[in-house]
Rosetta silent file (secondary structure, phi, psi, omega in degrees, C-alpha in Angstrom):
SEQUENCE: XXXXXXXXXXXXXXXXXXXXXXXXXXXXXXXXXXXXXXXXXXXXXXXXXXXXXXXXXXXXXXXXXXXXXXXXXXXXXXXXXXXXXXXXXXXXXXXXXXXXXXXXXXXXXXXXXXXXXXXXXXXXXXXXXXXXXXXXXXXXXXXXXXXXXXXXXXXXXXXXXXXXXXXXXXXXXXXXXXXXXXXXXXXXXXXXXXXXXXXXXXXXXXXXXXXXXXXXXXXXXXXXXXXXXXXXXXXXXXXXXXXXXXXXXXXXXXXXXXXXXXXXXXXXXXXXXXXXXXXXXXXXXXXXXXXXXXXXXXXXXXXXXXXXX
SCORE:     score description
SCORE:     0.000 S_00000001
   1 L     0.000  -43.606 -178.843  124.579   45.161 -111.231 S_00000001
   2 H   -62.723  -42.203  178.458  122.071   43.016 -109.351 S_00000001
   3 H   -62.909  -38.552  179.858  124.179   43.243 -106.198 S_00000001
   4 H   -64.437  -43.003  179.142  124.435   47.020 -106.604 S_00000001
   5 H   -63.054  -41.893  178.745  120.645   47.354 -106.942 S_00000001
   6 H   -63.384  -37.836  178.991  120.097   45.237 -103.838 S_00000001
   7 H   -65.886  -44.155  178.460  122.574   47.405 -101.916 S_00000001
   8 H   -61.988  -43.236  179.790  120.842   50.636 -102.984 S_00000001
   9 H   -61.649  -41.708  179.862  117.452   49.159 -102.061 S_00000001
  10 H   -63.206  -39.859  179.043  118.739   48.156  -98.638 S_00000001
  11 H   -63.073  -46.905 -179.683  120.055   51.676  -98.030 S_00000001
  12 H   -63.215  -40.142  178.045  116.713   53.269  -98.963 S_00000001
  13 H   -63.679  -39.758  178.866  114.789   50.807  -96.791 S_00000001
  14 H   -64.092  -41.991  178.039  117.084   51.564  -93.907 S_00000001
  15 H   -64.144  -40.230 -179.831  116.574   55.289  -94.345 S_00000001
  16 H   -63.843  -42.368  179.534  112.831   54.794  -94.528 S_00000001
  17 H   -65.621  -38.317  178.467  112.760   52.767  -91.326 S_00000001
  18 H   -64.318  -41.973 -178.563  114.877   55.382  -89.579 S_00000001
  19 H   -66.994  -34.012 -176.910  112.578   58.183  -90.729 S_00000001
  20 H   -84.518  -17.255 -178.219  109.481   56.305  -89.620 S_00000001
  21 L   -64.415  135.658 -178.902  110.876   55.290  -86.245 S_00000001
  22 L   -66.208  142.769  178.870  109.260   57.307  -83.437 S_00000001
  23 L   -73.563  139.087  176.784  111.479   59.927  -81.797 S_00000001
  24 L   -74.680  127.278 -177.343  112.416   59.189  -78.213 S_00000001
  25 L   -71.290  135.207 -178.789  110.828   61.845  -75.997 S_00000001
  26 L   -71.957  144.225  177.929  113.362   63.863  -74.044 S_00000001
  27 L  -106.607  153.913 -177.537  113.237   63.573  -70.273 S_00000001
  28 E  -135.435  157.598  174.674  113.799   66.366  -67.776 S_00000001
  29 E  -125.964  122.576  179.410  114.503   66.766  -64.072 S_00000001
  30 E  -111.747  130.360  174.946  113.024   69.716  -62.177 S_00000001
  31 E  -103.240  137.023  178.471  114.125   70.639  -58.666 S_00000001
  32 E  -123.914  116.747  177.964  111.787   72.544  -56.337 S_00000001
  33 E  -100.539  108.080  179.288  113.226   74.150  -53.210 S_00000001
  34 E   -96.967  150.019  179.638  110.441   74.915  -50.727 S_00000001
  35 L   -78.876  -29.684 -176.450  110.999   76.945  -47.538 S_00000001
  36 L  -169.670  116.672 -177.014  108.708   74.827  -45.317 S_00000001
  37 L   -86.671   -2.038 -179.615  106.430   71.953  -46.229 S_00000001
  38 L   -80.686  -12.806 -178.465  104.484   72.048  -42.958 S_00000001
  39 L   -79.435  141.922 -178.991  102.395   75.045  -43.998 S_00000001
  40 H   -54.595  -35.211 -178.319   98.937   74.305  -45.481 S_00000001
  41 H   -69.003  -31.351  177.124   99.684   76.292  -48.631 S_00000001
  42 H   -71.819  -36.803  177.461  102.775   74.143  -49.316 S_00000001
  43 H   -65.395  -40.394  176.969  100.731   70.981  -48.818 S_00000001
  44 H   -64.791  -39.704  176.970   98.152   72.281  -51.274 S_00000001
  45 H   -61.601  -37.196 -179.806  100.947   73.105  -53.707 S_00000001
  46 H   -65.356  -35.770  176.289  102.263   69.561  -53.411 S_00000001
  47 H   -60.340  -42.547  179.380   98.859   68.198  -54.438 S_00000001
  48 H   -69.553  -36.427  176.632   99.041   70.339  -57.585 S_00000001
  49 H   -62.892  -46.915 -178.953  102.645   69.268  -58.232 S_00000001
  50 H   -60.779  -40.344  179.214  101.706   65.589  -57.950 S_00000001
  51 H   -65.189  -39.779  179.709   98.796   66.055  -60.369 S_00000001
  52 H   -65.426  -42.024 -178.993  101.069   67.823  -62.882 S_00000001
  53 H   -62.184  -37.401  178.386  103.699   65.076  -62.695 S_00000001
  54 H   -61.987  -31.402  179.910  101.069   62.447  -63.522 S_00000001
  55 H   -86.015   -9.061 -178.157  100.305   64.366  -66.708 S_00000001
  56 L  -131.624   72.198 -177.404  104.008   64.731  -67.586 S_00000001
  57 L   -63.743  -15.299  179.163  105.653   61.293  -67.218 S_00000001
  58 L   -79.422   -4.600 -176.335  108.701   62.583  -69.066 S_00000001
  59 E  -115.453  130.536  170.678  109.521   64.863  -66.114 S_00000001
  60 E  -101.303  133.191 -178.768  111.007   63.866  -62.762 S_00000001
  61 E  -121.880  127.636  173.606  110.412   66.371  -59.958 S_00000001
  62 E  -108.167  131.248  178.750  112.339   66.559  -56.696 S_00000001
  63 E  -118.987  130.171  178.990  110.867   68.658  -53.855 S_00000001
  64 E  -116.161  159.025 -176.672  112.889   69.659  -50.789 S_00000001
  65 E  -118.870  112.503 -179.007  111.817   71.139  -47.439 S_00000001
  66 L   -74.778  -12.659  176.039  113.891   73.997  -46.017 S_00000001
  67 L    54.333   36.764  178.070  112.184   73.684  -42.618 S_00000001
  68 L    57.451   32.333 -178.492  112.236   77.468  -42.139 S_00000001
  69 L  -132.604  117.594 -175.760  116.025   77.363  -41.973 S_00000001
  70 H   -60.918  -39.668 -179.519  118.138   79.274  -44.498 S_00000001
  71 H   -67.884  -36.267  176.445  121.153   76.986  -44.071 S_00000001
  72 H   -64.959  -39.976  179.589  118.973   73.908  -44.582 S_00000001
  73 H   -67.136  -36.823  174.865  117.581   75.445  -47.767 S_00000001
  74 H   -59.820  -46.651  179.386  121.105   76.140  -49.021 S_00000001
  75 H   -63.016  -36.935  177.327  122.004   72.489  -48.396 S_00000001
  76 H   -60.953  -44.468 -178.460  118.801   71.432  -50.188 S_00000001
  77 H   -66.261  -39.656  176.015  119.738   73.444  -53.265 S_00000001
  78 H   -62.249  -37.988  178.306  123.241   71.985  -53.267 S_00000001
  79 H   -65.874  -39.067  177.874  121.671   68.517  -53.087 S_00000001
  80 H   -65.786  -37.277  175.232  119.433   69.318  -56.057 S_00000001
  81 H   -61.233  -42.013  179.500  122.503   70.422  -58.013 S_00000001
  82 H   -64.914  -24.962  177.469  124.132   67.088  -57.177 S_00000001
  83 L   -82.967    2.838  178.194  121.046   65.360  -58.585 S_00000001
  84 L    59.748   46.522  175.952  121.732   67.117  -61.937 S_00000001
  85 L   -65.231  149.549  179.668  118.426   68.945  -62.118 S_00000001
  86 L   -85.636  -22.042 -179.296  117.807   70.686  -65.424 S_00000001
  87 E  -157.973  150.531 -178.909  116.094   73.677  -63.826 S_00000001
  88 E  -118.765  127.529  169.497  115.485   74.981  -60.288 S_00000001
  89 E  -103.920  131.118 -174.459  112.252   76.429  -58.912 S_00000001
  90 E  -139.476  133.573  168.553  112.804   78.185  -55.589 S_00000001
  91 L  -112.628  107.729 -169.964  110.690   79.927  -52.943 S_00000001
  92 L   -76.943  130.341  170.856  113.288   81.582  -50.722 S_00000001
  93 L   -68.056  -50.659  174.060  112.935   81.498  -46.954 S_00000001
  94 L  -133.697  103.833 -170.683  115.474   84.325  -46.757 S_00000001
  95 H   -57.593  -46.750 -175.522  116.371   85.570  -50.212 S_00000001
  96 H   -61.001  -36.009 -178.870  119.580   87.421  -49.333 S_00000001
  97 H   -68.448  -27.818 -176.917  121.019   84.338  -47.598 S_00000001
  98 H   -85.068  -10.115 -170.573  120.426   82.195  -50.692 S_00000001
  99 H   -58.602  -39.267 -179.601  122.132   84.484  -53.185 S_00000001
 100 H   -59.974  -50.177 -178.337  125.526   82.802  -52.938 S_00000001
 101 H   -70.094  -32.292  178.419  124.246   79.313  -53.696 S_00000001
 102 H   -68.734  -32.995  174.863  121.877   80.602  -56.371 S_00000001
 103 H   -67.554  -33.851  174.470  124.800   82.240  -58.149 S_00000001
 104 H   -65.035  -41.533  178.300  126.536   78.857  -58.041 S_00000001
 105 H   -59.908  -48.700  178.996  123.443   77.287  -59.584 S_00000001
 106 H   -61.151  -42.800  179.740  123.425   79.854  -62.358 S_00000001
 107 H   -62.848  -25.837  178.232  127.185   79.411  -62.877 S_00000001
 108 L   -83.068    2.259  178.081  126.611   75.672  -63.305 S_00000001
 109 L    82.995   16.505  178.945  124.283   76.429  -66.213 S_00000001
 110 L   -98.316  117.148  179.347  121.072   75.573  -64.341 S_00000001
 111 E   -67.951  151.239 -176.226  118.281   78.091  -65.009 S_00000001
 112 E  -124.836  133.008  172.617  116.365   79.438  -61.994 S_00000001
 113 E  -126.555  107.983  174.225  112.719   80.445  -61.702 S_00000001
 114 E   -73.819  145.468  173.548  111.664   81.864  -58.321 S_00000001
 115 E  -130.956  158.251  176.845  108.042   81.372  -57.315 S_00000001
 116 L    72.364  -49.356 -174.645  105.958   82.767  -54.474 S_00000001
 117 L  -131.651  138.822 -179.554  108.696   85.163  -53.311 S_00000001
 118 L   -71.857  154.017  172.873  110.920   87.578  -55.198 S_00000001
 119 L   -94.573  147.864 -179.403  114.691   87.245  -55.102 S_00000001
 120 L   -75.931  -10.818  174.096  116.774   90.221  -54.009 S_00000001
 121 L  -130.728   97.675 -176.780  118.996   89.691  -57.072 S_00000001
 122 H   -72.003   -8.763 -177.428  116.893   89.104  -60.177 S_00000001
 123 H   -68.611  -16.971 -178.780  120.002   88.632  -62.337 S_00000001
 124 H   -84.099   -9.851 -172.082  120.192   84.952  -61.328 S_00000001
 125 L  -106.276  156.638  174.706  116.775   84.111  -62.732 S_00000001
 126 L  -101.324  -11.508  179.703  115.360   83.468  -66.207 S_00000001
 127 E  -179.002 -179.937  179.316  111.805   84.254  -65.130 S_00000001
 128 E  -158.583  153.878  171.685  109.488   84.313  -62.132 S_00000001
 129 E  -133.673  107.718 -166.645  105.931   83.575  -61.074 S_00000001
 130 E  -132.641  141.345  168.722  105.082   85.686  -58.059 S_00000001
 131 E   -72.610  145.268  178.150  102.016   86.856  -56.191 S_00000001
 132 L   -78.692   82.019 -173.420  101.695   90.642  -56.124 S_00000001
 133 H   -67.303  -33.301 -179.963  102.396   90.810  -52.397 S_00000001
 134 H   -64.196  -47.752  178.021  102.624   94.608  -52.251 S_00000001
 135 H   -62.709  -39.108  177.079   99.134   95.018  -53.707 S_00000001
 136 H   -60.637  -41.086  176.801   97.919   92.258  -51.376 S_00000001
 137 H   -63.349  -38.959  176.143   99.324   94.179  -48.418 S_00000001
 138 H   -61.008  -41.522  178.416   97.536   97.294  -49.598 S_00000001
 139 H   -61.078  -38.030  177.724   94.293   95.319  -49.705 S_00000001
 140 H   -64.943  -39.398  175.587   94.862   94.247  -46.100 S_00000001
 141 H   -61.829  -41.418  177.983   95.304   97.888  -45.128 S_00000001
 142 H   -62.809  -38.093  178.248   92.046   98.730  -46.869 S_00000001
 143 H   -64.632  -41.166  178.405   90.313   95.943  -44.923 S_00000001
 144 H   -62.224  -44.188 -179.965   91.606   97.323  -41.615 S_00000001
 145 H   -63.310  -42.922  177.355   90.376  100.813  -42.521 S_00000001
 146 H   -61.091  -37.490 -173.747   86.971   99.405  -43.520 S_00000001
 147 H   -73.975  -43.391 -171.503   86.785   97.447  -40.268 S_00000001
 148 H  -122.977  -10.924 -176.168   87.708  100.099  -37.682 S_00000001
 149 L    76.862  -85.346  175.910   88.031  103.458  -39.403 S_00000001
 150 L  -135.259  165.207  176.130   90.801  104.724  -37.124 S_00000001
 151 E   139.796 -177.670 -178.159   92.522  103.490  -33.981 S_00000001
 152 E   -85.640  139.560  178.200   95.304  101.417  -32.480 S_00000001
 153 E  -138.151  166.550  172.058   96.257   98.062  -33.992 S_00000001
 154 E  -118.289  154.491  178.483   98.884   95.332  -33.655 S_00000001
 155 E  -126.904  134.750  171.333  100.770   93.584  -36.467 S_00000001
 156 E  -109.308  124.763 -172.052  102.189   90.060  -36.520 S_00000001
 157 E   -99.941  158.147  170.129  104.987   89.701  -39.066 S_00000001
 158 L   -77.466 -173.983 -175.427  106.407   86.864  -41.117 S_00000001
 159 L   -60.727  144.538  175.628  110.076   85.805  -40.832 S_00000001
 160 L   -60.330  135.298  179.303  112.754   88.482  -40.849 S_00000001
 161 L    83.011   -0.085  178.485  114.302   88.790  -44.302 S_00000001
 162 L   -82.471  118.189 -173.802  111.343   87.104  -45.998 S_00000001
 163 H   -65.064  -32.689  177.119  110.603   89.130  -49.123 S_00000001
 164 H   -62.774  -45.501  178.770  106.931   88.131  -49.135 S_00000001
 165 H   -64.305  -40.208 -179.958  106.473   89.410  -45.598 S_00000001
 166 H   -62.609  -46.232 -178.831  108.403   92.590  -46.400 S_00000001
 167 H   -67.098  -40.089  176.903  106.270   93.362  -49.454 S_00000001
 168 H   -59.882  -44.656 -178.347  103.020   92.622  -47.622 S_00000001
 169 H   -66.401  -42.242  179.939  104.074   94.927  -44.814 S_00000001
 170 H   -63.906  -40.345  176.889  105.197   97.708  -47.158 S_00000001
 171 H   -64.190  -41.106  178.856  101.916   97.544  -49.048 S_00000001
 172 H   -61.905  -47.285 -179.600   99.987   97.615  -45.783 S_00000001
 173 H   -62.216  -37.768  178.524  101.912  100.635  -44.495 S_00000001
 174 H   -63.586  -38.128 -177.185  101.334  102.469  -47.784 S_00000001
 175 H   -70.824  -36.203 -174.763   97.586  101.871  -47.527 S_00000001
 176 H   -92.626   -5.770 -177.643   97.193  103.085  -43.921 S_00000001
 177 L   -57.752  127.249  178.103   99.527  106.083  -44.162 S_00000001
 178 L    72.555   12.228 -176.556   97.686  109.219  -43.044 S_00000001
 179 L  -105.404    8.292  177.100   94.481  107.290  -42.343 S_00000001
 180 L    80.769   18.263  176.071   94.556  107.457  -38.536 S_00000001
 181 E   -97.995  123.816 -177.171   95.716  103.882  -37.998 S_00000001
 182 E  -114.118  117.750  178.039   98.335  103.624  -35.251 S_00000001
 183 E   -84.632  109.377 -177.674  100.491  100.484  -34.981 S_00000001
 184 E   -81.926  -26.183  176.169  101.241  100.125  -31.261 S_00000001
 185 E  -158.283  144.402  177.429  103.376   97.010  -31.741 S_00000001
 186 E  -137.061  114.881 -172.828  104.650   94.897  -34.642 S_00000001
 187 E  -130.183  148.156 -178.153  106.250   91.559  -33.773 S_00000001
 188 E   -80.700  126.980  173.980  107.636   88.568  -35.699 S_00000001
 189 L  -125.640   11.115  167.805  105.723   85.282  -35.344 S_00000001
 190 L    58.631   30.152  178.982  107.311   83.572  -38.387 S_00000001
 191 L    65.943   12.972 -173.510  104.050   82.679  -40.148 S_00000001
 192 L  -106.945  132.786 -178.227  103.413   80.104  -37.367 S_00000001
 193 H   -64.797  -44.960 -177.744  100.089   79.690  -35.525 S_00000001
 194 H   -62.645  -43.356  177.940  101.659   78.387  -32.286 S_00000001
 195 H   -64.296  -38.514 -179.899  104.140   81.264  -32.140 S_00000001
 196 H   -61.654  -39.438  178.198  101.337   83.729  -32.849 S_00000001
 197 H   -59.783  -51.167 -177.810   99.381   82.409  -29.855 S_00000001
 198 H   -61.571  -44.583 -176.618  102.313   82.889  -27.483 S_00000001
 199 H   -71.063  -42.454 -175.997  103.220   86.321  -28.823 S_00000001
 200 H   -72.669  -26.800  174.138   99.703   87.695  -29.063 S_00000001
 201 H   -56.876  -43.232  178.812   98.837   86.653  -25.499 S_00000001
 202 H   -71.237  -38.979  178.844  101.532   89.082  -24.354 S_00000001
 203 H   -61.441  -44.870 -177.468  100.505   91.749  -26.862 S_00000001
 204 H   -65.226  -39.020  179.394   96.890   91.647  -25.688 S_00000001
 205 H   -64.986  -38.745 -178.342   97.871   91.860  -22.052 S_00000001
 206 H   -81.683  -24.266 -175.159  100.065   94.895  -22.729 S_00000001
 207 L  -134.298   67.038 -174.303   97.673   96.534  -25.213 S_00000001
 208 L   -68.318  -15.377 -174.722   94.089   95.618  -24.209 S_00000001
 209 L   -98.182    9.341  177.165   92.580   98.580  -26.082 S_00000001
 210 L   -63.629  151.200 -177.088   93.705   97.720  -29.608 S_00000001
 211 L  -102.909  -17.894 -177.586   90.870   97.622  -32.125 S_00000001
 212 E  -159.998  164.586  175.686   92.341   95.268  -34.735 S_00000001
 213 E  -133.434  133.053  170.016   95.190   92.946  -35.686 S_00000001
 214 E  -108.900  120.517  176.460   96.821   92.490  -39.076 S_00000001
 215 E  -107.600  135.799 -177.401   98.655   89.177  -39.408 S_00000001
 216 L   -65.034  -13.544  170.713  100.956   88.620  -42.382 S_00000001
 217 L  -150.836  167.236 -175.745   99.328   85.232  -42.945 S_00000001
 218 H   -68.815  -32.797  178.939   96.180   83.342  -41.980 S_00000001
 219 H   -57.881  -45.207  177.695   97.984   80.847  -39.761 S_00000001
 220 H   -68.382  -38.377  178.400   99.034   83.687  -37.451 S_00000001
 221 H   -60.910  -39.198  179.052   95.602   85.288  -37.745 S_00000001
 222 H   -69.160  -31.716  172.815   94.005   82.024  -36.602 S_00000001
 223 H   -64.693  -40.766  176.863   96.383   81.974  -33.636 S_00000001
 224 H   -60.701  -45.832  179.889   95.213   85.490  -32.744 S_00000001
 225 H   -60.296  -38.210  177.805   91.576   84.369  -32.947 S_00000001
 226 H   -59.455  -43.240  179.293   92.369   81.477  -30.587 S_00000001
 227 H   -67.043  -44.028 -179.038   93.706   83.944  -28.005 S_00000001
 228 H   -62.369  -40.628  179.225   90.756   86.317  -28.431 S_00000001
 229 H   -64.837  -41.790  179.333   88.262   83.496  -27.955 S_00000001
 230 H   -64.001  -31.757 -179.086   90.038   82.324  -24.786 S_00000001
 231 H   -88.013   -4.494 -178.733   89.952   85.911  -23.466 S_00000001
 232 L    69.970   27.354 -178.770   86.295   86.361  -24.379 S_00000001
 233 L   -98.837  120.050  176.646   87.107   89.307  -26.633 S_00000001
 234 L  -115.443    4.102 -174.425   84.814   89.838  -29.613 S_00000001
 235 L   -96.619   -3.292 -179.068   85.604   93.531  -30.105 S_00000001
 236 L  -106.077  121.950 -176.171   89.006   93.127  -31.806 S_00000001
 237 E   -90.867  146.191 -174.070   88.874   92.545  -35.557 S_00000001
 238 E  -123.435  133.097  175.178   91.398   90.330  -37.347 S_00000001
 239 E  -123.033  131.542  179.402   92.700   90.507  -40.910 S_00000001
 240 L  -117.177 -160.638 -179.015   94.948   87.822  -42.370 S_00000001
 241 L  -157.704  132.579  174.989   96.551   86.910  -45.672 S_00000001
 242 E   134.360  -40.043 -179.838   96.562   83.757  -47.832 S_00000001
 243 L    77.613   32.952 -179.988   92.880   82.827  -48.068 S_00000001
 244 L   -75.184  161.464 -172.431   93.247   79.334  -46.628 S_00000001
 245 H   -57.272  -44.227  179.915   90.174   77.241  -45.902 S_00000001
 246 H   -58.218  -38.604 -179.979   90.375   77.614  -42.097 S_00000001
 247 H   -69.098  -40.810  178.495   90.441   81.384  -42.479 S_00000001
 248 H   -64.341  -36.322  175.740   87.455   81.390  -44.809 S_00000001
 249 H   -64.909  -37.678  177.533   85.571   79.276  -42.262 S_00000001
 250 H   -66.159  -37.319  176.600   86.483   81.824  -39.586 S_00000001
 251 H   -65.075  -44.823  179.417   85.136   84.621  -41.798 S_00000001
 252 H   -61.335  -32.894 -179.049   81.909   82.678  -42.371 S_00000001
 253 L   -85.408   -1.565  179.582   81.598   82.190  -38.601 S_00000001
 254 L    78.530   15.595 -178.906   82.110   85.909  -37.918 S_00000001
 255 L   -93.924  -15.030 -176.579   85.408   85.346  -36.080 S_00000001
 256 L  -136.401  135.832 -175.729   87.643   87.002  -38.676 S_00000001
 257 L   -72.660  -45.645 -177.193   86.979   90.205  -40.574 S_00000001
 258 E  -173.909  173.755  177.301   88.766   89.376  -43.812 S_00000001
 259 E  -152.031  172.420  174.593   91.785   88.055  -45.655 S_00000001
 260 E  -120.574  123.056 -176.391   93.522   88.389  -49.000 S_00000001
 261 E   -77.678  129.741  174.770   93.701   85.253  -51.109 S_00000001
 262 L   -95.846  134.434  179.180   97.094   84.266  -52.434 S_00000001
 263 L   -86.191  125.128  178.886   97.077   82.300  -55.704 S_00000001
 264 L   -66.753  135.688 -171.315   99.154   79.105  -55.511 S_00000001
 265 L   -78.037   -6.190  176.389  101.910   79.232  -58.132 S_00000001
 266 L  -101.751  142.770    9.532  101.468   75.639  -59.265 S_00000001
 267 L   -88.079    3.191 -175.121  101.027   74.329  -61.887 S_00000001
 268 H   -54.032  -44.257 -178.019  102.016   77.631  -63.551 S_00000001
 269 H   -62.667  -38.251  178.589  105.620   77.472  -62.286 S_00000001
 270 H   -69.912  -38.526  176.279  106.022   73.921  -63.622 S_00000001
 271 H   -60.806  -41.666  178.728  104.533   74.883  -66.992 S_00000001
 272 H   -65.093  -41.762  179.775  107.060   77.722  -67.202 S_00000001
 273 H   -60.961  -44.637 -179.403  109.933   75.408  -66.276 S_00000001
 274 H   -67.808  -38.405  176.880  108.999   72.917  -68.975 S_00000001
 275 H   -58.978  -43.990 -179.109  108.526   75.691  -71.531 S_00000001
 276 H   -67.418  -40.185 -179.520  112.044   76.965  -70.822 S_00000001
 277 H   -65.472  -34.613 -177.592  113.562   73.494  -70.982 S_00000001
 278 H   -83.815  -28.816 -173.258  111.906   72.770  -74.333 S_00000001
 279 H  -119.202  -17.062 -177.267  112.432   76.154  -75.997 S_00000001
 280 L    78.277   11.064  178.712  115.237   77.907  -74.118 S_00000001
 281 L  -157.752  171.533  177.219  113.045   80.936  -73.467 S_00000001
 282 L  -125.451  128.282  178.893  109.799   82.086  -71.846 S_00000001
 283 L   -62.531  -37.178  178.378  107.053   83.853  -73.774 S_00000001
 284 L  -131.324   89.290 -170.199  106.051   85.653  -70.552 S_00000001
 285 L   -71.293  -27.160 -176.152  109.053   85.559  -68.218 S_00000001
 286 E  -121.656  100.177 -175.918  107.644   87.588  -65.303 S_00000001
 287 E  -101.668  125.455  175.219  104.188   86.486  -64.200 S_00000001
 288 E  -110.508  124.280  179.656  102.389   88.362  -61.420 S_00000001
 289 E   -94.102  130.474 -173.613   99.365   86.654  -59.870 S_00000001
 290 L   -83.959  128.581  177.960   96.701   89.050  -58.633 S_00000001
 291 L   -72.915  164.441 -176.201   95.519   88.730  -54.997 S_00000001
 292 E  -130.249  125.520  177.842   91.818   88.691  -54.084 S_00000001
 293 E   -79.023  130.820 -177.593   90.214   90.538  -51.168 S_00000001
 294 E  -128.818  128.499  173.229   87.774   88.326  -49.223 S_00000001
 295 E  -134.135 -172.297  179.137   85.220   89.304  -46.564 S_00000001
 296 L   -62.237  -20.869 -178.009   81.845   87.950  -45.489 S_00000001
 297 L   -68.960  -30.376 -176.574   80.377   89.630  -48.597 S_00000001
 298 L  -131.177   10.003 -174.831   82.105   87.275  -51.040 S_00000001
 299 H   -60.362  -33.656 -178.870   83.527   84.422  -48.943 S_00000001
 300 H   -66.453  -22.657  178.386   81.015   81.906  -50.329 S_00000001
 301 H   -70.908  -21.060 -174.160   82.395   82.524  -53.824 S_00000001
 302 H  -117.448  -11.590 -177.468   85.797   81.177  -52.751 S_00000001
 303 L   -79.663  129.466  177.047   85.046   78.671  -50.005 S_00000001
 304 L  -130.781  110.070 -176.975   85.424   75.006  -50.938 S_00000001
 305 L   -62.148  -19.410 -179.404   84.845   72.498  -48.112 S_00000001
 306 L   -93.979   -1.508 -176.123   86.853   69.905  -50.044 S_00000001
 307 L   -67.136  145.277  173.614   89.879   72.152  -50.580 S_00000001
 308 L   -73.229  -36.297 -177.263   93.264   71.130  -49.194 S_00000001
 309 L  -124.592    0.000    0.000   94.090   74.779  -48.578 S_00000001
């Protein structure tokens, strides 16, 4: 009897110790496929990613750089799959080109959340966090109309097949339709300042009477401003997109008419990824971040001299 009582007591003590033992926190691995880490907005995003990781030691995050090359981004995603990521966050350089590998990711049971840019096939994703690029493009059209009323303009585009550039352009075209704005030329400069300089030098020489330029991002807009300053032209107004610090400084200096601020998707995209990993669902699966129109009238409200972007 005494032995039996001791055995029962030992069992209860063991159960009690097991119940009181702290649960081991589950760990996760998140993969982030970026299209190009050389852009200021990606560098700013990385700062936010690093800060989030410090607050979430249970999460390992891998970030890859597609280097503005669709095939490189495909290889990056395959590498993230090989690292056994639990979820993939992706900003597609060229969405249509990525669909094959993204379907493989989904088939492997890895959930996908696109950020920054929409995917051309939403069936592969469990959610998204995207800037409202179409509305942002409309805002850029409104800025051009405010700046010049009517007249000839030039447009510098983002990469071909880039859904963000396509939506910005479509929104812009919708805003200027029937408003007396004539696009004399629209050329791809791939969101790059150096390319914008080379391309716009030729545009200006061929079209000296344009009244304004709409660039699909601020980096290209700043390249345009560089050309205008070298040519001594102060009569051509420039509108960009992104709201980066350099552009806001150009607005403050009177060199740029306006821009539309893009909201960086981090840490929101990481919060969504962790929510899905912990619960298997998203309370708000499709998040649209609202763009902000910025001119000299409100630039001081958004300018931060210490900002990375």
